[in-house]
């Protein structure tokens, strides 16, 4: 069964706007990771946040983690058309498994 | 660094045939994962290895699926016999350390007719 569930399933915004994607999970985790997938390609790792961290930044990306609510969010600021892709959260549990959610399809219109 | 290398890139086969997918992880990485991606089911974890040892194969759908990792630089995923419902993109991924970020290959697009 899937561990992480993203919301929304699809998001369409204009260039320059911010994009926020959410991820909820069910069991305790060691870390939570966000990945990006362009159409027809493999997934690319974006950012990893550990269970004892609350916020992390990487360039235009900001990830938050709330372990009490079992949720995480990915914020992409000042979006660009090149950010158009599917974004997945993945949870790493005690056993080392990395389970992916269904993803959010982001479309950034120029 | 060549990244994770998967072959073939595309595979078209007929129902009942044996299919072998291959993966070369990044040198020095000690964990390897096989995933399957479809529109209906998303990304499913099939099996993962740590230091060449299978840790969890509970995601392997049926006995028709088997995976091996004979050494640190090579893994195979075999489907025998293949069925149309096995059509999907199969990804291999590796990580330097257990539980850390994954590096994905480009995937194998499998079509079983």
Coordinates of N, CA and C in Angstrom, one line a residue:
Chain A
X1 N 0.8 -1.2 0.0 CA 0.0 0.0 0.0 C 0.9 1.2 0.0
X2 N 0.4 2.3 -0.6 CA 1.1 3.5 -0.7 C 1.2 4.2 0.7
X3 N 2.4 4.7 1.0 CA 2.6 5.4 2.3 C 2.2 6.9 2.1
X4 N 2.8 7.6 1.1 CA 2.6 9.0 1.0 C 1.5 9.2 0.0
X5 N 0.6 10.2 0.3 CA -0.4 10.6 -0.6 C -0.3 12.1 -0.9
X6 N -0.2 12.5 -2.1 CA 0.0 13.9 -2.5 C -1.3 14.6 -2.7
X7 N -1.3 15.9 -2.5 CA -2.5 16.7 -2.8 C -2.0 18.1 -3.2
X8 N -2.5 18.7 -4.3 CA -3.5 18.1 -5.2 C -2.9 17.1 -6.1
X9 N -3.8 16.4 -6.9 CA -3.3 15.5 -7.9 C -2.7 16.3 -9.1
X10 N -3.3 17.4 -9.4 CA -2.9 18.3 -10.5 C -3.0 19.7 -10.1
X11 N -2.0 20.5 -10.6 CA -2.0 21.9 -10.2 C -1.5 22.7 -11.5
X12 N -2.2 23.7 -11.8 CA -1.9 24.6 -13.0 C -1.8 26.0 -12.5
X13 N -0.6 26.6 -12.8 CA -0.3 28.0 -12.3 C 0.4 28.8 -13.4
X14 N 0.5 30.1 -13.3 CA 1.2 30.9 -14.2 C 2.6 31.1 -13.7
X15 N 3.5 31.3 -14.7 CA 4.9 31.5 -14.4 C 5.0 32.7 -13.4
X16 N 5.9 32.5 -12.4 CA 6.1 33.6 -11.4 C 5.3 33.3 -10.2
X17 N 4.2 32.5 -10.3 CA 3.5 32.2 -9.1 C 4.2 31.1 -8.2
X18 N 3.7 31.0 -7.0 CA 4.3 29.9 -6.2 C 3.4 28.7 -6.3
X19 N 4.0 27.5 -6.1 CA 3.3 26.2 -6.2 C 3.5 25.5 -4.9
X20 N 2.4 25.1 -4.3 CA 2.5 24.3 -3.1 C 1.9 22.9 -3.2
X21 N 2.6 21.9 -2.9 CA 2.1 20.5 -2.9 C 2.2 19.9 -1.5
X22 N 1.3 19.1 -1.2 CA 1.2 18.5 0.1 C 1.3 17.0 0.1
X23 N 1.8 16.4 1.1 CA 2.0 15.0 1.2 C 1.6 14.5 2.6
X24 N 0.8 13.5 2.7 CA 0.4 13.0 4.0 C 0.8 11.5 4.0
X25 N 1.2 11.0 5.2 CA 1.6 9.7 5.3 C 1.0 9.0 6.6
X26 N 1.3 7.7 6.7 CA 0.5 7.0 7.8 C 1.3 6.5 9.0
X27 N 2.6 6.1 8.7 CA 3.3 5.5 9.8 C 4.6 6.3 10.1
X28 N 5.3 6.0 11.1 CA 6.5 6.8 11.5 C 7.6 6.6 10.4
X29 N 8.4 7.7 10.3 CA 9.4 7.7 9.2 C 10.7 8.1 9.8
X30 N 11.8 7.7 9.0 CA 13.1 8.2 9.3 C 13.4 9.5 8.5
X31 N 12.9 9.6 7.3 CA 13.0 10.8 6.5 C 11.9 10.8 5.5
X32 N 11.7 11.9 4.9 CA 10.8 12.1 3.8 C 11.5 12.8 2.7
X33 N 11.3 12.3 1.4 CA 12.0 12.9 0.3 C 11.1 13.3 -0.8
X34 N 11.5 14.3 -1.5 CA 10.7 14.8 -2.7 C 11.5 14.6 -3.9
X35 N 10.8 14.1 -5.0 CA 11.4 13.8 -6.3 C 10.6 14.5 -7.4
X36 N 11.2 14.7 -8.5 CA 10.6 15.3 -9.6 C 10.8 14.3 -10.8
X37 N 9.8 14.3 -11.6 CA 9.8 13.4 -12.8 C 9.3 14.2 -14.0
X38 N 10.2 14.3 -15.0 CA 9.7 14.9 -16.3 C 9.2 13.8 -17.1
X39 N 8.3 14.1 -18.0 CA 7.6 13.1 -18.8 C 8.6 12.2 -19.5
X40 N 8.4 10.9 -19.3 CA 9.2 9.9 -20.0 C 10.6 9.7 -19.4
X41 N 10.9 10.3 -18.3 CA 12.2 10.2 -17.7 C 12.2 9.6 -16.3
X42 N 13.3 9.3 -15.8 CA 13.4 8.8 -14.4 C 13.2 9.9 -13.4
X43 N 13.1 9.5 -12.2 CA 12.9 10.5 -11.1 C 14.2 11.1 -10.7
X44 N 14.1 12.3 -10.3 CA 15.3 13.0 -9.8 C 15.1 13.5 -8.4
X45 N 16.0 13.2 -7.5 CA 15.9 13.6 -6.1 C 16.0 15.2 -6.0
X46 N 15.1 15.7 -5.2 CA 15.1 17.2 -5.0 C 15.6 17.5 -3.6
X47 N 15.1 16.9 -2.6 CA 15.4 17.3 -1.2 C 15.0 16.2 -0.2
X48 N 15.7 16.1 0.8 CA 15.5 15.1 1.9 C 15.3 15.8 3.2
X49 N 14.3 15.5 4.0 CA 14.1 16.1 5.3 C 14.0 15.0 6.3
X50 N 14.8 15.1 7.4 CA 14.8 14.0 8.4 C 13.6 14.3 9.4
X51 N 13.3 13.2 10.1 CA 12.2 13.3 11.0 C 12.4 14.3 12.1
X52 N 13.6 14.6 12.4 CA 13.9 15.6 13.5 C 14.0 17.0 13.0
X53 N 13.8 17.2 11.7 CA 13.9 18.5 11.1 C 12.4 19.0 10.8
X54 N 12.3 20.3 10.8 CA 11.0 20.9 10.5 C 10.9 21.7 9.2
X55 N 12.0 22.2 8.7 CA 12.0 22.9 7.5 C 13.4 22.8 6.8
X56 N 13.3 22.8 5.5 CA 14.6 22.8 4.7 C 14.4 23.5 3.4
X57 N 15.5 24.2 3.0 CA 15.5 25.0 1.8 C 16.6 24.5 0.8
X58 N 16.2 24.6 -0.5 CA 17.2 24.3 -1.5 C 16.8 25.2 -2.7
X59 N 17.6 26.3 -2.9 CA 17.2 27.2 -4.0 C 15.8 27.7 -3.9
X60 N 15.0 27.5 -4.9 CA 13.6 28.0 -4.8 C 12.7 27.0 -4.2
X61 N 13.2 25.9 -3.6 CA 12.4 24.9 -3.0 C 12.4 25.1 -1.4
X62 N 11.2 24.9 -0.9 CA 11.1 24.9 0.6 C 10.3 23.8 1.0
X63 N 10.8 22.9 1.9 CA 10.0 21.8 2.4 C 9.8 21.9 3.9
X64 N 8.6 21.6 4.3 CA 8.3 21.5 5.7 C 7.9 20.1 6.1
X65 N 8.1 19.8 7.3 CA 7.6 18.5 7.8 C 7.0 18.7 9.2
X66 N 5.8 18.1 9.3 CA 5.1 18.1 10.6 C 4.8 16.7 11.0
X67 N 5.6 16.1 11.9 CA 5.5 14.7 12.2 C 4.3 14.5 13.1
X68 N 3.8 15.5 13.8 CA 2.6 15.3 14.6 C 1.4 15.1 13.7
X69 N 1.4 15.8 12.6 CA 0.3 15.7 11.6 C 0.6 14.7 10.5
X70 N 1.8 14.1 10.5 CA 2.2 13.2 9.5 C 2.0 13.8 8.1
X71 N 2.6 15.0 7.9 CA 2.4 15.7 6.6 C 3.6 16.5 6.3
X72 N 3.8 16.7 5.0 CA 4.9 17.6 4.5 C 4.4 18.4 3.4
X73 N 5.0 19.5 3.1 CA 4.7 20.3 2.0 C 5.9 20.7 1.2
X74 N 5.8 20.9 -0.1 CA 6.8 21.3 -1.0 C 6.4 22.6 -1.6
X75 N 7.1 23.7 -1.4 CA 6.8 25.0 -2.0 C 7.9 25.3 -3.0
X76 N 7.4 25.6 -4.2 CA 8.3 26.1 -5.3 C 8.0 27.6 -5.5
X77 N 8.9 28.4 -5.2 CA 8.7 29.9 -5.4 C 9.1 30.3 -6.8
X78 N 8.4 31.4 -7.2 CA 8.7 32.0 -8.5 C 8.8 31.0 -9.6
X79 N 7.7 30.2 -9.8 CA 7.8 29.1 -10.7 C 8.1 29.5 -12.1
X80 N 8.7 28.6 -12.9 CA 9.1 28.7 -14.3 C 8.5 27.6 -15.1
X81 N 8.3 27.9 -16.4 CA 7.8 26.9 -17.2 C 8.5 25.6 -17.2
X82 N 9.8 25.7 -16.9 CA 10.7 24.5 -16.8 C 10.4 23.6 -15.6
X83 N 9.6 24.2 -14.6 CA 9.3 23.4 -13.4 C 8.1 22.5 -13.7
X84 N 7.5 22.5 -14.9 CA 6.5 21.6 -15.3 C 7.0 20.2 -15.2
X85 N 6.3 19.4 -14.4 CA 6.7 18.0 -14.1 C 5.8 17.4 -13.1
X86 N 6.0 16.1 -12.8 CA 5.3 15.5 -11.7 C 6.2 15.5 -10.5
X87 N 5.6 15.7 -9.4 CA 6.4 15.8 -8.1 C 5.8 14.7 -7.2
X88 N 6.8 14.0 -6.6 CA 6.4 12.8 -5.7 C 7.1 13.0 -4.4
X89 N 6.3 12.7 -3.3 CA 6.9 12.5 -2.0 C 7.2 11.0 -1.8
X90 N 8.2 10.7 -1.0 CA 8.5 9.3 -0.7 C 8.9 9.3 0.8
X91 N 8.4 8.3 1.5 CA 8.7 8.1 2.9 C 9.6 7.0 3.1
X92 N 10.6 7.2 4.0 CA 11.6 6.1 4.3 C 11.2 5.7 5.7
X93 N 10.9 4.4 5.9 CA 10.5 4.0 7.2 C 11.6 3.3 7.9
X94 N 11.4 2.7 9.0 CA 12.4 2.1 9.8 C 13.1 1.0 9.1
X95 N 12.4 0.3 8.2 CA 13.0 -0.8 7.5 C 13.8 -0.5 6.3
X96 N 13.9 0.8 6.0 CA 14.7 1.2 4.8 C 13.9 1.3 3.5
X97 N 12.6 0.9 3.5 CA 11.8 1.0 2.3 C 11.6 2.5 2.0
X98 N 11.6 2.8 0.7 CA 11.2 4.1 0.2 C 9.9 3.9 -0.6
X99 N 8.8 4.4 -0.1 CA 7.5 4.3 -0.7 C 7.1 5.6 -1.2
X100 N 6.6 5.6 -2.5 CA 6.2 6.8 -3.2 C 4.7 7.0 -3.2
X101 N 4.3 8.3 -3.2 CA 2.9 8.6 -3.3 C 2.6 8.6 -4.8
X102 N 1.3 9.0 -5.1 CA 0.8 9.0 -6.5 C 1.3 10.2 -7.3
X103 N 1.8 11.2 -6.6 CA 2.3 12.4 -7.3 C 1.4 13.5 -7.5
X104 N 1.9 14.7 -7.7 CA 1.2 15.9 -8.1 C 1.8 16.3 -9.5
X105 N 0.8 16.5 -10.4 CA 1.2 16.9 -11.8 C 1.2 18.5 -11.8
X106 N 2.3 19.1 -12.0 CA 2.4 20.5 -12.0 C 2.6 21.0 -13.4
X107 N 1.7 22.0 -13.8 CA 1.8 22.6 -15.1 C 2.0 24.1 -14.8
X108 N 3.1 24.7 -15.3 CA 3.4 26.1 -15.2 C 3.3 26.7 -16.6
X109 N 2.4 27.6 -16.7 CA 2.1 28.2 -18.0 C 2.9 29.5 -18.2
X110 N 3.6 29.7 -19.3 CA 4.4 30.9 -19.6 C 3.5 32.1 -19.8
Chain B
X1 N 30.8 10.2 -13.4 CA 29.8 9.3 -12.9 C 28.7 9.1 -13.9
X2 N 28.5 7.8 -14.3 CA 27.6 7.5 -15.4 C 26.2 7.4 -15.0
X3 N 25.9 7.4 -13.7 CA 24.6 7.2 -13.3 C 24.1 5.8 -13.3
X4 N 22.9 5.5 -12.9 CA 22.3 4.2 -13.0 C 22.0 3.9 -14.4
X5 N 22.5 2.7 -14.9 CA 22.3 2.3 -16.3 C 21.3 1.2 -16.3
X6 N 20.3 1.3 -17.1 CA 19.3 0.3 -17.3 C 19.3 -0.1 -18.8
X7 N 19.0 -1.4 -19.0 CA 18.9 -1.9 -20.4 C 17.9 -3.1 -20.4
X8 N 17.1 -3.2 -21.5 CA 17.1 -2.3 -22.6 C 16.3 -1.1 -22.3
X9 N 16.2 -0.1 -23.1 CA 15.4 1.1 -22.9 C 14.0 0.8 -23.2
X10 N 13.8 0.0 -24.2 CA 12.4 -0.4 -24.6 C 12.4 -1.9 -24.9
X11 N 11.3 -2.5 -24.5 CA 11.2 -4.0 -24.8 C 9.8 -4.3 -25.2
X12 N 9.6 -4.9 -26.3 CA 8.3 -5.3 -26.8 C 8.4 -6.8 -27.0
X13 N 7.5 -7.5 -26.3 CA 7.5 -9.0 -26.4 C 6.1 -9.5 -26.4
X14 N 6.0 -10.8 -26.7 CA 4.7 -11.4 -26.8 C 4.4 -12.1 -25.5
X15 N 3.1 -12.2 -25.2 CA 2.7 -12.9 -24.0 C 3.3 -14.3 -23.9
X16 N 3.8 -14.7 -22.7 CA 4.4 -16.0 -22.5 C 5.9 -16.0 -22.6
X17 N 6.5 -15.0 -23.2 CA 7.9 -14.9 -23.4 C 8.6 -14.5 -22.1
X18 N 9.8 -14.9 -22.0 CA 10.6 -14.4 -20.8 C 11.2 -13.1 -21.1
X19 N 11.2 -12.2 -20.1 CA 11.8 -10.9 -20.2 C 12.8 -10.7 -19.1
X20 N 14.0 -10.2 -19.5 CA 15.0 -9.9 -18.5 C 15.4 -8.4 -18.6
X21 N 15.3 -7.7 -17.5 CA 15.7 -6.3 -17.4 C 16.9 -6.2 -16.6
X22 N 17.8 -5.3 -17.0 CA 19.1 -5.3 -16.4 C 19.4 -3.9 -15.8
X23 N 20.2 -3.9 -14.8 CA 20.5 -2.6 -14.1 C 22.0 -2.6 -13.6
X24 N 22.7 -1.5 -13.8 CA 24.0 -1.3 -13.2 C 23.9 -0.1 -12.3
X25 N 24.0 -0.3 -11.0 CA 23.9 0.8 -10.1 C 25.2 1.7 -10.2
X26 N 25.1 2.8 -9.5 CA 26.3 3.7 -9.4 C 27.3 3.0 -8.5
X27 N 28.6 3.1 -9.0 CA 29.7 2.4 -8.3 C 29.8 3.0 -6.8
X28 N 29.9 2.1 -5.9 CA 30.0 2.5 -4.5 C 28.6 2.6 -3.7
X29 N 27.5 2.5 -4.5 CA 26.2 2.5 -3.9 C 25.9 1.1 -3.3
X30 N 25.4 1.0 -2.1 CA 25.2 -0.4 -1.5 C 23.7 -0.8 -1.5
X31 N 22.8 0.1 -1.9 CA 21.4 -0.3 -1.9 C 20.8 -0.2 -3.3
X32 N 20.0 -1.1 -3.7 CA 19.4 -1.1 -5.0 C 17.9 -1.5 -4.9
X33 N 17.1 -0.7 -5.7 CA 15.7 -0.8 -5.7 C 15.2 -1.1 -7.1
X34 N 14.1 -1.9 -7.2 CA 13.4 -2.0 -8.4 C 12.0 -1.5 -8.2
X35 N 11.5 -0.6 -9.1 CA 10.2 -0.1 -9.0 C 9.5 -0.3 -10.4
X36 N 8.1 -0.3 -10.3 CA 7.3 -0.4 -11.5 C 6.4 0.8 -11.5
X37 N 6.2 1.4 -12.6 CA 5.3 2.6 -12.7 C 4.3 2.4 -13.8
X38 N 3.0 2.5 -13.4 CA 1.9 2.5 -14.3 C 1.0 3.7 -14.0
X39 N 0.1 4.1 -14.9 CA -0.8 5.2 -14.7 C -1.8 4.8 -13.6
X40 N -2.2 3.5 -13.6 CA -3.2 3.1 -12.6 C -2.7 2.9 -11.2
X41 N -1.5 2.4 -11.1 CA -1.0 2.0 -9.8 C 0.2 2.9 -9.3
X42 N 0.6 3.8 -10.1 CA 1.7 4.7 -9.7 C 3.0 3.9 -9.6
X43 N 3.9 4.4 -8.7 CA 5.2 3.8 -8.5 C 5.1 2.7 -7.4
X44 N 5.4 1.5 -7.8 CA 5.3 0.4 -6.9 C 6.7 -0.2 -6.6
X45 N 7.0 -0.3 -5.3 CA 8.3 -0.9 -5.0 C 8.2 -2.4 -5.1
X46 N 9.0 -3.0 -5.9 CA 9.0 -4.5 -6.2 C 9.9 -5.2 -5.2
X47 N 11.1 -4.8 -5.1 CA 12.1 -5.5 -4.3 C 13.3 -4.5 -4.1
X48 N 14.0 -4.7 -2.9 CA 15.2 -3.9 -2.8 C 16.3 -4.8 -2.1
X49 N 17.5 -4.4 -2.4 CA 18.7 -5.1 -1.9 C 19.5 -4.2 -1.1
X50 N 20.2 -4.7 -0.1 CA 21.2 -4.0 0.6 C 22.5 -4.9 0.6
X51 N 23.6 -4.3 0.1 CA 24.8 -5.1 0.0 C 24.6 -6.4 -0.7
X52 N 23.9 -6.4 -1.8 CA 23.6 -7.5 -2.7 C 22.6 -8.5 -2.1
X53 N 22.1 -8.3 -0.9 CA 21.2 -9.2 -0.3 C 19.7 -8.7 -0.4
X54 N 18.8 -9.5 -0.9 CA 17.4 -9.1 -1.0 C 16.9 -8.9 0.4
X55 N 16.3 -7.7 0.7 CA 15.8 -7.4 2.0 C 14.3 -7.6 2.1
X56 N 13.6 -7.1 1.1 CA 12.2 -7.2 1.1 C 11.7 -7.4 -0.3
X57 N 11.0 -8.5 -0.6 CA 10.5 -8.7 -1.9 C 9.0 -8.8 -1.9
X58 N 8.4 -8.3 -0.9 CA 6.9 -8.4 -0.7 C 6.1 -7.6 -1.8
X59 N 6.8 -6.8 -2.5 CA 6.1 -6.1 -3.6 C 6.2 -6.8 -4.9
X60 N 6.9 -7.9 -5.0 CA 6.9 -8.7 -6.2 C 5.5 -9.3 -6.4
X61 N 4.9 -9.0 -7.6 CA 3.5 -9.3 -7.7 C 3.2 -10.8 -7.7
X62 N 4.0 -11.6 -8.3 CA 3.7 -13.0 -8.4 C 5.0 -13.8 -8.6
X63 N 4.9 -15.1 -8.5 CA 6.1 -16.0 -8.7 C 6.7 -15.8 -10.1
X64 N 6.0 -15.2 -10.9 CA 6.5 -15.0 -12.3 C 7.7 -14.0 -12.3
X65 N 7.7 -13.2 -11.2 CA 8.8 -12.2 -11.1 C 9.9 -12.7 -10.2
X66 N 11.1 -12.5 -10.6 CA 12.3 -12.8 -9.8 C 13.4 -11.8 -10.0
X67 N 14.1 -11.5 -9.0 CA 15.2 -10.6 -9.1 C 16.5 -11.1 -8.4
X68 N 17.6 -10.8 -9.0 CA 18.9 -11.2 -8.5 C 19.9 -10.1 -8.5
X69 N 20.8 -10.2 -7.6 CA 21.9 -9.2 -7.6 C 23.2 -10.0 -7.3
X70 N 23.8 -10.6 -8.3 CA 24.9 -11.5 -8.1 C 26.2 -10.8 -7.6
X71 N 26.3 -9.5 -7.9 CA 27.4 -8.7 -7.3 C 27.0 -7.2 -7.2
X72 N 27.9 -6.4 -6.7 CA 27.5 -5.0 -6.4 C 27.3 -4.2 -7.6
X73 N 27.6 -4.7 -8.8 CA 27.5 -3.8 -10.0 C 26.5 -4.3 -11.0
X74 N 25.6 -5.2 -10.6 CA 24.7 -5.8 -11.5 C 23.5 -6.4 -10.9
X75 N 22.3 -6.1 -11.4 CA 21.1 -6.7 -11.0 C 20.2 -7.0 -12.2
X76 N 19.4 -8.0 -12.0 CA 18.4 -8.4 -13.1 C 17.0 -8.5 -12.5
X77 N 16.0 -8.2 -13.2 CA 14.6 -8.5 -12.9 C 14.1 -9.3 -14.0
X78 N 13.6 -10.5 -13.7 CA 13.1 -11.4 -14.7 C 11.6 -11.6 -14.6
X79 N 10.9 -11.7 -15.7 CA 9.5 -12.0 -15.7 C 9.3 -13.2 -16.6
X80 N 8.8 -14.3 -16.1 CA 8.7 -15.5 -16.9 C 7.5 -16.4 -16.3
X81 N 6.4 -16.6 -17.1 CA 6.2 -16.0 -18.4 C 5.6 -14.6 -18.3
X82 N 5.8 -13.7 -19.3 CA 5.2 -12.4 -19.2 C 3.8 -12.4 -19.6
X83 N 3.0 -11.4 -19.1 CA 1.6 -11.2 -19.4 C 1.4 -9.7 -19.8
X84 N 0.3 -9.5 -20.5 CA 0.0 -8.1 -20.9 C -0.1 -7.1 -19.8
X85 N -0.6 -7.6 -18.6 CA -0.7 -6.7 -17.5 C 0.6 -6.3 -16.8
X86 N 1.7 -6.9 -17.3 CA 3.1 -6.6 -16.8 C 3.6 -5.3 -17.6
X87 N 2.9 -4.9 -18.6 CA 3.3 -3.7 -19.3 C 3.4 -2.5 -18.4
X88 N 4.5 -1.9 -18.4 CA 4.8 -0.8 -17.5 C 6.2 -0.2 -17.7
X89 N 6.5 0.8 -17.0 CA 7.9 1.3 -17.0 C 8.6 0.7 -15.7
X90 N 9.7 0.1 -15.9 CA 10.4 -0.5 -14.8 C 11.6 0.3 -14.5
X91 N 11.8 0.8 -13.2 CA 12.9 1.6 -12.9 C 13.8 0.9 -11.9
X92 N 15.1 1.1 -12.0 CA 16.1 0.7 -11.1 C 16.6 1.9 -10.4
X93 N 16.9 1.9 -9.2 CA 17.5 3.0 -8.5 C 18.5 2.5 -7.4
X94 N 19.5 3.3 -7.2 CA 20.5 2.9 -6.2 C 20.7 4.1 -5.2
X95 N 21.2 3.8 -4.0 CA 21.6 4.8 -3.1 C 22.9 4.5 -2.4
X96 N 23.6 5.5 -2.0 CA 24.9 5.3 -1.4 C 24.8 4.6 0.0
X97 N 23.8 5.1 0.7 CA 23.6 4.5 2.0 C 22.1 4.1 2.2
X98 N 21.9 3.2 3.0 CA 20.5 2.7 3.4 C 19.6 3.9 3.8
X99 N 18.5 4.0 3.1 CA 17.5 5.0 3.5 C 17.8 6.4 3.0
X100 N 18.9 6.6 2.2 CA 19.2 7.9 1.7 C 18.7 8.1 0.3
X101 N 19.0 9.2 -0.3 CA 18.4 9.6 -1.6 C 18.7 8.6 -2.7
X102 N 17.7 8.4 -3.5 CA 17.9 7.4 -4.6 C 18.3 8.1 -5.9
X103 N 19.1 7.4 -6.7 CA 19.4 7.9 -8.0 C 18.7 6.9 -9.0
X104 N 17.9 7.4 -9.9 CA 17.1 6.5 -10.7 C 17.8 6.4 -12.1
X105 N 17.6 5.2 -12.7 CA 17.9 5.0 -14.1 C 16.8 5.6 -15.0
X106 N 17.0 5.5 -16.3 CA 16.0 6.1 -17.2 C 14.8 5.2 -17.4
X107 N 14.9 4.0 -16.9 CA 13.7 3.1 -17.0 C 13.7 2.2 -18.2
X108 N 13.0 1.1 -18.1 CA 12.7 0.2 -19.3 C 11.2 0.2 -19.5
X109 N 10.9 0.7 -20.7 CA 9.5 0.6 -21.1 C 9.1 -0.8 -21.6
X110 N 8.3 -1.5 -20.9 CA 8.0 -2.9 -21.3 C 6.6 -2.9 -21.8
X111 N 6.5 -3.5 -23.0 CA 5.1 -3.7 -23.6 C 5.0 -5.2 -23.9
X112 N 4.0 -5.8 -23.3 CA 3.7 -7.3 -23.5 C 2.4 -7.4 -24.3
X113 N 2.6 -7.9 -25.5 CA 1.4 -7.9 -26.4 C 0.6 -9.2 -26.3

